[in-house]
Coordinates of N, CA, C and O in Angstrom, one line a residue:
M1 N 66.3 17.7 -66.5 CA 66.2 18.6 -65.4 C 66.9 19.9 -65.7 O 67.8 19.9 -66.4
N2 N 66.4 20.9 -65.0 CA 67.0 22.2 -65.3 C 68.2 22.4 -64.3 O 68.4 21.7 -63.4
R3 N 69.0 23.4 -64.6 CA 70.2 23.7 -63.9 C 69.9 24.1 -62.4 O 70.7 23.7 -61.5
V4 N 68.9 24.8 -62.2 CA 68.5 25.2 -60.8 C 68.1 24.0 -60.0 O 68.6 23.8 -58.9
L5 N 67.3 23.1 -60.6 CA 66.9 21.9 -59.9 C 68.1 21.0 -59.6 O 68.3 20.5 -58.5
D6 N 69.1 20.9 -60.6 CA 70.3 20.1 -60.4 C 71.1 20.7 -59.2 O 71.5 19.9 -58.4
K7 N 71.2 22.0 -59.1 CA 71.9 22.6 -58.0 C 71.2 22.4 -56.7 O 71.9 22.0 -55.7
R8 N 69.9 22.5 -56.6 CA 69.2 22.2 -55.4 C 69.3 20.8 -55.0 O 69.4 20.5 -53.8
L9 N 69.3 19.9 -55.9 CA 69.4 18.4 -55.6 C 70.8 18.1 -55.1 O 71.0 17.3 -54.2
K10 N 71.8 18.8 -55.6 CA 73.2 18.6 -55.1 C 73.3 19.1 -53.7 O 73.9 18.5 -52.8
E11 N 72.7 20.3 -53.4 CA 72.6 20.9 -52.1 C 71.9 19.9 -51.1 O 72.4 19.7 -50.0
L12 N 70.8 19.3 -51.6 CA 70.1 18.4 -50.8 C 70.9 17.1 -50.5 O 71.0 16.6 -49.3
A13 N 71.6 16.6 -51.5 CA 72.5 15.5 -51.3 C 73.6 15.8 -50.3 O 73.9 14.9 -49.4
T14 N 74.2 16.9 -50.4 CA 75.2 17.3 -49.4 C 74.6 17.4 -48.0 O 75.2 16.9 -47.0
L15 N 73.5 18.0 -47.9 CA 72.8 18.1 -46.6 C 72.5 16.7 -46.0 O 72.7 16.4 -44.8
L16 N 72.0 15.8 -46.9 CA 71.6 14.5 -46.4 C 72.9 13.7 -46.0 O 72.9 12.9 -45.1
T17 N 74.0 13.9 -46.7 CA 75.3 13.3 -46.4 C 75.7 13.8 -45.0 O 76.1 12.9 -44.2
N18 N 75.5 15.1 -44.7 CA 75.9 15.6 -43.3 C 74.9 15.0 -42.3 O 75.4 14.6 -41.2
M19 N 73.7 14.8 -42.6 CA 72.7 14.2 -41.7 C 73.0 12.8 -41.4 O 72.9 12.3 -40.3
R20 N 73.5 12.1 -42.5 CA 73.9 10.7 -42.3 C 75.1 10.6 -41.3 O 75.1 9.7 -40.4
R21 N 76.0 11.5 -41.5 CA 77.2 11.5 -40.6 C 76.8 11.8 -39.1 O 77.3 11.1 -38.2
L22 N 75.8 12.7 -39.0 CA 75.3 13.0 -37.6 C 74.6 11.8 -37.0 O 74.8 11.5 -35.8
H23 N 73.8 11.1 -37.8 CA 73.1 9.9 -37.4 C 74.1 8.8 -37.0 O 73.9 8.1 -36.1
E24 N 75.2 8.7 -37.8 CA 76.2 7.7 -37.5 C 76.9 8.0 -36.1 O 77.1 7.1 -35.3
R25 N 77.2 9.3 -35.9 CA 77.8 9.6 -34.6 C 76.8 9.4 -33.5 O 77.2 9.0 -32.4
L26 N 75.5 9.7 -33.7 CA 74.5 9.5 -32.7 C 74.4 8.0 -32.4 O 74.3 7.6 -31.2
H27 N 74.5 7.2 -33.4 CA 74.4 5.7 -33.2 C 75.6 5.3 -32.4 O 75.4 4.5 -31.4
E28 N 76.8 5.7 -32.7 CA 78.0 5.4 -31.9 C 77.8 5.9 -30.4 O 78.2 5.1 -29.5
T29 N 77.2 7.0 -30.3 CA 77.1 7.6 -28.9 C 76.1 6.8 -28.1 O 76.4 6.5 -26.9
V30 N 75.0 6.4 -28.6 CA 74.0 5.7 -27.9 C 74.5 4.3 -27.6 O 74.2 3.7 -26.5
R31 N 75.3 3.7 -28.5 CA 75.9 2.4 -28.2 C 76.9 2.5 -27.1 O 77.0 1.7 -26.3
G32 N 77.7 3.6 -27.2 CA 78.7 3.8 -26.1 C 78.0 4.1 -24.8 O 78.5 3.6 -23.7
K33 N 76.9 4.7 -24.8 CA 76.1 4.9 -23.6 C 75.6 3.6 -23.0 O 75.7 3.4 -21.7
L34 N 75.2 2.7 -23.8 CA 74.8 1.4 -23.3 C 76.0 0.6 -22.7 O 75.9 0.0 -21.7
E35 N 77.1 0.7 -23.4 CA 78.3 0.1 -22.8 C 78.7 0.7 -21.5 O 79.1 0.0 -20.5
A36 N 78.6 2.0 -21.4 CA 78.9 2.7 -20.1 C 77.9 2.3 -19.0 O 78.3 2.1 -17.8
I37 N 76.6 2.1 -19.4 CA 75.7 1.6 -18.4 C 76.1 0.2 -17.9 O 76.0 -0.1 -16.7
R38 N 76.5 -0.6 -18.9 CA 76.9 -2.0 -18.5 C 78.1 -2.0 -17.6 O 78.2 -2.8 -16.7
R39 N 79.0 -1.0 -17.7 CA 80.2 -0.9 -16.9 C 79.9 -0.1 -15.6 O 80.8 0.0 -14.8
A40 N 78.7 0.5 -15.5 CA 78.3 1.4 -14.4 C 79.3 2.6 -14.3 O 79.6 3.0 -13.2
D41 N 79.7 3.1 -15.4 CA 80.6 4.2 -15.5 C 79.8 5.5 -15.6 O 79.4 5.9 -16.7
T42 N 79.5 6.1 -14.5 CA 78.6 7.3 -14.5 C 79.1 8.5 -15.2 O 78.3 9.2 -15.9
E43 N 80.4 8.7 -15.2 CA 81.0 9.8 -16.0 C 80.8 9.6 -17.5 O 80.4 10.5 -18.2
A44 N 81.0 8.4 -17.9 CA 80.8 8.1 -19.4 C 79.3 8.2 -19.7 O 79.0 8.6 -20.8
I45 N 78.5 7.8 -18.8 CA 77.0 7.9 -19.1 C 76.6 9.4 -19.3 O 75.9 9.7 -20.2
H46 N 77.1 10.2 -18.4 CA 76.8 11.6 -18.4 C 77.4 12.3 -19.7 O 76.8 13.1 -20.4
R47 N 78.6 11.9 -20.0 CA 79.3 12.4 -21.3 C 78.5 12.0 -22.5 O 78.2 12.8 -23.4
A48 N 78.1 10.7 -22.5 CA 77.3 10.3 -23.7 C 75.9 11.0 -23.7 O 75.5 11.3 -24.8
G49 N 75.3 11.2 -22.6 CA 74.1 11.9 -22.6 C 74.2 13.3 -23.1 O 73.3 13.8 -23.9
R50 N 75.2 14.0 -22.7 CA 75.5 15.4 -23.2 C 75.7 15.4 -24.7 O 75.1 16.2 -25.5
E51 N 76.5 14.4 -25.2 CA 76.8 14.4 -26.6 C 75.6 14.0 -27.4 O 75.3 14.5 -28.5
E52 N 74.8 13.1 -26.8 CA 73.5 12.7 -27.5 C 72.6 13.9 -27.7 O 72.0 14.1 -28.7
G53 N 72.5 14.7 -26.6 CA 71.7 15.9 -26.7 C 72.2 16.9 -27.8 O 71.4 17.5 -28.6
Q54 N 73.5 17.1 -27.8 CA 74.1 18.0 -28.8 C 73.8 17.5 -30.3 O 73.5 18.2 -31.2
L55 N 74.0 16.2 -30.4 CA 73.8 15.6 -31.8 C 72.4 15.6 -32.2 O 72.1 16.0 -33.3
A56 N 71.5 15.4 -31.2 CA 70.0 15.5 -31.6 C 69.7 16.9 -31.9 O 68.9 17.1 -32.9
E57 N 70.2 17.9 -31.3 CA 70.0 19.3 -31.6 C 70.5 19.6 -33.0 O 69.8 20.3 -33.8
S58 N 71.7 19.1 -33.3 CA 72.3 19.3 -34.7 C 71.4 18.7 -35.8 O 71.2 19.3 -36.8
I59 N 70.9 17.5 -35.5 CA 70.1 16.8 -36.5 C 68.8 17.6 -36.6 O 68.3 17.7 -37.8
K60 N 68.2 18.1 -35.6 CA 67.0 18.9 -35.6 C 67.3 20.1 -36.5 O 66.4 20.5 -37.3
D61 N 68.4 20.8 -36.3 CA 68.7 22.0 -37.1 C 68.9 21.6 -38.6 O 68.4 22.3 -39.5
Q62 N 69.5 20.5 -38.9 CA 69.7 20.0 -40.3 C 68.3 19.7 -40.9 O 68.1 19.9 -42.1
E63 N 67.4 19.1 -40.1 CA 66.1 18.8 -40.6 C 65.3 20.0 -41.0 O 64.6 20.1 -41.9
G64 N 65.5 21.1 -40.2 CA 64.9 22.4 -40.6 C 65.5 22.9 -41.9 O 64.7 23.4 -42.8
L65 N 66.8 22.8 -42.1 CA 67.4 23.2 -43.4 C 66.9 22.3 -44.5 O 66.6 22.7 -45.6
R66 N 66.7 21.0 -44.2 CA 66.2 20.1 -45.3 C 64.8 20.5 -45.7 O 64.5 20.5 -46.9
R67 N 63.9 20.9 -44.8 CA 62.6 21.3 -45.1 C 62.6 22.5 -46.0 O 61.8 22.6 -46.9
L68 N 63.5 23.5 -45.6 CA 63.6 24.7 -46.5 C 64.0 24.4 -47.9 O 63.5 24.9 -48.9
L69 N 65.0 23.5 -47.9 CA 65.5 23.1 -49.2 C 64.5 22.3 -50.0 O 64.3 22.4 -51.3
M70 N 63.7 21.5 -49.3 CA 62.6 20.8 -50.0 C 61.6 21.7 -50.6 O 61.0 21.5 -51.6
D71 N 61.3 22.9 -49.9 CA 60.4 23.9 -50.5 C 61.0 24.4 -51.8 O 60.2 24.5 -52.8
K72 N 62.3 24.6 -51.9 CA 62.9 25.1 -53.1 C 62.9 24.0 -54.2 O 62.6 24.3 -55.4
V73 N 63.2 22.8 -53.8 CA 63.1 21.7 -54.8 C 61.7 21.5 -55.3 O 61.5 21.3 -56.5
G74 N 60.8 21.5 -54.4 CA 59.4 21.4 -54.7 C 58.9 22.5 -55.7 O 58.2 22.2 -56.7
G75 N 59.4 23.7 -55.5 CA 59.1 24.8 -56.4 C 59.6 24.6 -57.8 O 58.9 24.9 -58.8
E76 N 60.7 24.0 -57.9 CA 61.3 23.6 -59.2 C 60.5 22.5 -59.9 O 60.5 22.4 -61.1
L77 N 59.9 21.6 -59.1 CA 59.2 20.5 -59.6 C 57.7 20.8 -59.8 O 56.9 20.0 -60.2
G78 N 57.3 22.0 -59.4 CA 55.9 22.4 -59.4 C 55.0 21.8 -58.3 O 53.8 21.7 -58.5
V79 N 55.7 21.4 -57.2 CA 55.0 20.9 -56.1 C 54.7 22.0 -55.0 O 55.7 22.7 -54.7
P80 N 53.5 22.2 -54.5 CA 53.3 23.2 -53.5 C 54.2 23.1 -52.3 O 54.5 21.9 -51.9
A81 N 54.6 24.2 -51.7 CA 55.6 24.2 -50.6 C 55.1 23.3 -49.4 O 55.9 22.5 -48.9
A82 N 53.8 23.4 -49.1 CA 53.3 22.6 -48.0 C 53.5 21.1 -48.2 O 53.8 20.3 -47.3
K83 N 53.3 20.7 -49.5 CA 53.4 19.2 -49.8 C 54.9 18.9 -50.0 O 55.3 17.8 -49.6
A84 N 55.7 19.8 -50.5 CA 57.1 19.5 -50.8 C 57.8 19.3 -49.4 O 58.7 18.4 -49.4
R85 N 57.5 20.0 -48.4 CA 58.1 19.8 -47.1 C 57.9 18.4 -46.5 O 58.7 17.9 -45.8
K86 N 56.7 17.9 -46.9 CA 56.3 16.6 -46.3 C 56.8 15.4 -47.2 O 56.6 14.2 -46.8
L87 N 57.3 15.7 -48.3 CA 57.8 14.6 -49.2 C 58.9 13.8 -48.5 O 59.8 14.4 -47.9
T88 N 58.8 12.5 -48.6 CA 59.9 11.7 -48.2 C 61.0 11.7 -49.2 O 60.8 12.1 -50.4
I89 N 62.2 11.3 -48.8 CA 63.3 11.3 -49.8 C 63.0 10.3 -50.9 O 63.3 10.6 -52.1
G90 N 62.4 9.2 -50.6 CA 62.0 8.2 -51.6 C 61.0 8.8 -52.6 O 61.1 8.5 -53.8
E91 N 60.0 9.6 -52.1 CA 59.0 10.2 -52.9 C 59.7 11.2 -53.9 O 59.3 11.3 -55.0
L92 N 60.6 12.0 -53.3 CA 61.3 12.9 -54.1 C 62.2 12.2 -55.2 O 62.2 12.6 -56.3
A93 N 62.8 11.2 -54.8 CA 63.7 10.4 -55.7 C 62.9 9.9 -56.9 O 63.4 9.9 -58.0
A94 N 61.6 9.5 -56.7 CA 60.8 9.0 -57.7 C 60.5 10.1 -58.8 O 60.1 9.8 -59.9
C95 N 60.6 11.4 -58.4 CA 60.3 12.5 -59.2 C 61.4 13.1 -60.0 O 61.3 13.9 -60.9
V96 N 62.6 12.6 -59.8 CA 63.8 13.1 -60.4 C 64.5 12.0 -61.2 O 64.2 10.8 -61.1
T97 N 65.4 12.4 -62.1 CA 66.2 11.5 -62.9 C 67.5 11.1 -62.3 O 67.9 11.7 -61.3
E98 N 68.1 10.1 -63.0 CA 69.5 9.7 -62.5 C 70.5 10.8 -62.8 O 70.3 11.6 -63.7
P99 N 71.5 10.9 -62.1 CA 72.0 10.1 -61.0 C 71.4 10.5 -59.6 O 71.6 9.9 -58.6
A100 N 70.7 11.7 -59.6 CA 70.1 12.2 -58.4 C 69.2 11.2 -57.7 O 69.2 11.0 -56.5
R101 N 68.4 10.4 -58.5 CA 67.5 9.4 -58.0 C 68.2 8.4 -57.2 O 67.8 8.1 -56.0
S102 N 69.2 7.8 -57.7 CA 70.0 6.8 -57.0 C 70.7 7.3 -55.7 O 70.6 6.7 -54.7
Q103 N 71.2 8.5 -55.9 CA 71.9 9.1 -54.7 C 71.0 9.4 -53.6 O 71.2 9.1 -52.4
L104 N 69.8 10.0 -53.9 CA 68.8 10.3 -52.9 C 68.3 9.0 -52.3 O 68.1 8.9 -51.0
T105 N 68.0 8.0 -53.1 CA 67.5 6.7 -52.6 C 68.5 6.1 -51.6 O 68.1 5.6 -50.5
V106 N 69.8 6.1 -51.9 CA 70.8 5.5 -51.0 C 70.9 6.3 -49.7 O 70.9 5.7 -48.6
L107 N 71.0 7.6 -49.8 CA 71.1 8.4 -48.6 C 69.8 8.3 -47.7 O 70.0 8.2 -46.5
G108 N 68.7 8.3 -48.3 CA 67.4 8.1 -47.6 C 67.4 6.8 -46.9 O 67.0 6.7 -45.7
A109 N 67.8 5.7 -47.6 CA 67.8 4.4 -47.0 C 68.8 4.3 -45.8 O 68.5 3.7 -44.8
D110 N 70.0 4.9 -46.0 CA 71.0 4.9 -45.0 C 70.5 5.6 -43.7 O 70.7 5.1 -42.6
I111 N 69.9 6.8 -43.9 CA 69.4 7.6 -42.7 C 68.3 6.8 -42.0 O 68.2 6.7 -40.8
R112 N 67.4 6.2 -42.8 CA 66.3 5.5 -42.2 C 66.8 4.3 -41.4 O 66.3 4.0 -40.3
K113 N 67.8 3.6 -42.0 CA 68.3 2.4 -41.3 C 69.0 2.8 -40.0 O 68.8 2.2 -38.9
L114 N 69.8 3.9 -40.0 CA 70.5 4.4 -38.8 C 69.5 4.9 -37.8 O 69.6 4.6 -36.6
A115 N 68.4 5.6 -38.2 CA 67.4 6.1 -37.2 C 66.7 4.9 -36.6 O 66.5 5.0 -35.4
S116 N 66.5 3.9 -37.3 CA 65.8 2.7 -36.8 C 66.7 2.0 -35.7 O 66.3 1.6 -34.7
E117 N 68.0 1.9 -36.1 CA 68.9 1.3 -35.1 C 69.1 2.1 -33.9 O 69.3 1.6 -32.8
I118 N 69.2 3.4 -34.0 CA 69.3 4.4 -32.9 C 68.1 4.2 -32.0 O 68.2 4.1 -30.7
A119 N 66.9 4.1 -32.6 CA 65.7 3.9 -31.8 C 65.7 2.6 -31.0 O 65.3 2.5 -29.9
R120 N 66.2 1.5 -31.7 CA 66.4 0.2 -31.0 C 67.3 0.2 -29.8 O 67.0 -0.2 -28.7
V121 N 68.5 0.8 -30.0 CA 69.4 0.9 -28.9 C 68.9 1.8 -27.8 O 69.1 1.5 -26.6
N122 N 68.2 2.9 -28.1 CA 67.6 3.8 -27.1 C 66.5 3.0 -26.3 O 66.4 3.2 -25.1
R123 N 65.7 2.1 -27.0 CA 64.8 1.3 -26.2 C 65.5 0.4 -25.2 O 65.0 0.2 -24.1
I124 N 66.6 -0.2 -25.7 CA 67.4 -1.0 -24.8 C 67.9 -0.2 -23.6 O 67.8 -0.6 -22.4
N125 N 68.5 1.0 -23.9 CA 69.0 1.9 -22.8 C 67.9 2.2 -21.8 O 68.1 2.2 -20.6
A126 N 66.7 2.5 -22.3 CA 65.6 2.9 -21.4 C 65.2 1.7 -20.6 O 64.9 1.8 -19.4
L127 N 65.1 0.5 -21.2 CA 64.7 -0.7 -20.4 C 65.8 -1.0 -19.3 O 65.4 -1.3 -18.2
V128 N 67.0 -1.0 -19.7 CA 68.1 -1.3 -18.7 C 68.1 -0.2 -17.6 O 68.1 -0.6 -16.4
S129 N 67.9 1.1 -17.9 CA 67.8 2.1 -16.9 C 66.7 1.9 -16.0 O 66.8 2.1 -14.8
H130 N 65.5 1.6 -16.6 CA 64.3 1.3 -15.8 C 64.5 0.2 -14.8 O 64.2 0.3 -13.6
E131 N 65.1 -0.9 -15.3 CA 65.4 -2.1 -14.4 C 66.4 -1.8 -13.3 O 66.3 -2.2 -12.2
M132 N 67.4 -1.0 -13.7 CA 68.4 -0.6 -12.6 C 67.7 0.3 -11.6 O 68.0 0.1 -10.4
L133 N 66.9 1.2 -12.0 CA 66.2 2.1 -11.0 C 65.3 1.2 -10.1 O 65.2 1.4 -8.9
K134 N 64.6 0.3 -10.7 CA 63.8 -0.6 -9.9 C 64.6 -1.4 -8.9 O 64.2 -1.6 -7.7
H135 N 65.7 -1.9 -9.3 CA 66.6 -2.7 -8.4 C 67.1 -1.8 -7.3 O 67.1 -2.2 -6.1
F136 N 67.5 -0.5 -7.6 CA 68.0 0.3 -6.6 C 66.9 0.7 -5.6 O 67.2 0.8 -4.3
R137 N 65.7 0.9 -6.1 CA 64.6 1.1 -5.1 C 64.4 0.0 -4.2 O 64.2 0.1 -3.0
N138 N 64.5 -1.3 -4.7 CA 64.3 -2.5 -3.9 C 65.4 -2.6 -2.9 O 65.1 -2.9 -1.7
V139 N 66.6 -2.3 -3.3 CA 67.8 -2.3 -2.3 C 67.5 -1.3 -1.2 O 67.7 -1.6 0.0
Y140 N 67.2 -0.1 -1.6 CA 66.9 1.0 -0.6 C 65.8 0.6 0.3 O 65.9 0.8 1.5
E141 N 64.7 0.1 -0.2 CA 63.6 -0.3 0.7 C 64.0 -1.4 1.6 O 63.7 -1.3 2.8
T142 N 64.8 -2.3 1.2 CA 65.3 -3.4 2.0 C 66.2 -2.8 3.1 O 66.1 -3.2 4.3
M143 N 67.0 -1.9 2.8 CA 67.9 -1.3 3.8 C 67.2 -0.5 4.8 O 67.6 -0.4 6.0
T144 N 66.1 0.1 4.4 CA 65.4 1.0 5.4 C 64.2 0.3 6.1 O 63.5 1.0 6.9
Q145 N 64.0 -1.0 5.9 CA 62.9 -1.6 6.5 C 63.3 -2.2 7.9 O 62.6 -3.0 8.4
G146 N 64.4 -1.7 8.4 CA 64.8 -2.2 9.7 C 64.1 -1.6 10.9 O 64.5 -1.7 12.0
A147 N 63.0 -1.0 10.7 CA 62.3 -0.3 11.8 C 61.4 -1.2 12.7 O 60.8 -0.8 13.6
T148 N 61.5 -2.5 12.4 CA 60.7 -3.4 13.3 C 61.6 -3.9 14.4 O 62.7 -4.2 14.3
P149 N 61.0 -3.9 15.6 CA 61.8 -4.4 16.8 C 62.2 -5.9 16.6 O 61.6 -6.6 15.9
R150 N 63.3 -6.2 17.2 CA 63.8 -7.6 17.0 C 64.1 -8.2 18.4 O 64.3 -7.4 19.4
N151 N 64.1 -9.5 18.5 CA 64.4 -10.1 19.7 C 65.9 -10.3 19.8 O 66.5 -10.8 18.9
V152 N 66.4 -10.0 21.0 CA 67.9 -10.1 21.2 C 68.0 -10.6 22.6 O 67.1 -10.6 23.5
Y153 N 69.2 -11.1 22.9 CA 69.5 -11.5 24.3 C 70.1 -10.3 25.1 O 70.9 -9.6 24.6
G154 N 69.5 -10.1 26.2 CA 70.0 -9.0 27.1 C 71.2 -9.4 27.9 O 71.7 -10.5 27.8
C155 N 71.6 -8.5 28.8 CA 72.9 -8.7 29.5 C 72.6 -9.8 30.6 O 73.6 -10.4 31.1
T156 N 71.4 -10.2 30.9 CA 71.1 -11.2 31.8 C 71.0 -12.6 31.1 O 70.8 -13.6 31.7
G157 N 71.1 -12.6 29.8 CA 71.0 -13.8 29.0 C 69.5 -14.2 28.7 O 69.3 -15.2 28.1
R158 N 68.6 -13.4 29.0 CA 67.2 -13.6 28.7 C 66.8 -12.9 27.4 O 67.3 -11.7 27.2
P159 N 65.9 -13.5 26.7 CA 65.4 -12.7 25.5 C 64.7 -11.5 25.8 O 64.0 -11.4 26.8
Q160 N 64.9 -10.5 25.1 CA 64.2 -9.2 25.3 C 64.0 -8.5 23.9 O 64.7 -8.8 23.0
R161 N 63.1 -7.6 23.9 CA 62.9 -6.8 22.7 C 64.0 -5.8 22.5 O 64.3 -5.1 23.4
G162 N 64.6 -5.8 21.3 CA 65.7 -4.9 21.1 C 65.2 -3.7 20.2 O 64.1 -3.6 19.7
A163 N 66.1 -2.7 20.1 CA 65.8 -1.5 19.3 C 65.8 -1.9 17.8 O 66.5 -2.9 17.4
P164 N 65.1 -1.2 17.0 CA 65.1 -1.5 15.6 C 66.5 -1.3 15.0 O 67.3 -0.5 15.6
V165 N 66.8 -1.9 13.9 CA 68.1 -1.8 13.2 C 68.2 -0.3 12.8 O 67.2 0.3 12.2
A166 N 69.3 0.3 13.1 CA 69.5 1.7 12.7 C 70.2 1.7 11.4 O 71.1 0.9 11.1
L167 N 69.8 2.6 10.5 CA 70.5 2.8 9.3 C 71.3 4.1 9.4 O 70.7 5.2 9.7
I168 N 72.6 4.0 9.3 CA 73.4 5.2 9.4 C 73.8 5.7 8.0 O 74.3 4.9 7.2
D169 N 73.5 6.9 7.7 CA 73.8 7.5 6.3 C 74.9 8.4 6.5 O 74.8 9.4 7.1
T170 N 76.0 8.0 5.9 CA 77.2 8.9 5.9 C 77.5 9.3 4.5 O 77.5 8.5 3.6
T171 N 77.8 10.5 4.3 CA 78.2 11.1 3.0 C 79.4 11.9 3.2 O 79.7 12.4 4.3
G172 N 80.1 12.2 2.1 CA 81.2 13.2 2.2 C 82.4 12.5 2.0 O 83.4 12.3 1.8

């Protein structure tokens, strides 16, 4: 390999290492969000949501840098830019020699594994959130269905139709 390609591959390895760290933090954040949901800690849920958004934005930015760097690496390997941007890390690793091949393979596998785990925890978070919303809707419907008249005993001791159950909403 030539010196320029070696330099680009080292830059790519550094970038992928940063991306792995961001994915690790995102994984911790979505797991923390699930724990906050289990505890019904709304403040922690909101904090985790904000952090999750920031980390996702950082990963998106890093992915843009990775694509630009892949253009440059592709140029050194004689791969057209459009194709180079779409190369997976595994495909790129197959085109280079050691030690870059092993380093890229490990980093790519780590990021892929983390992304898969993040997706799994996010599916759980979505399912739990959906079920909680469904439960709250049912509770609210039950509370507000008191509009049917009911039979009560009047002041004379005889049964009579009573007023529907009133729902008092107090806030503040």
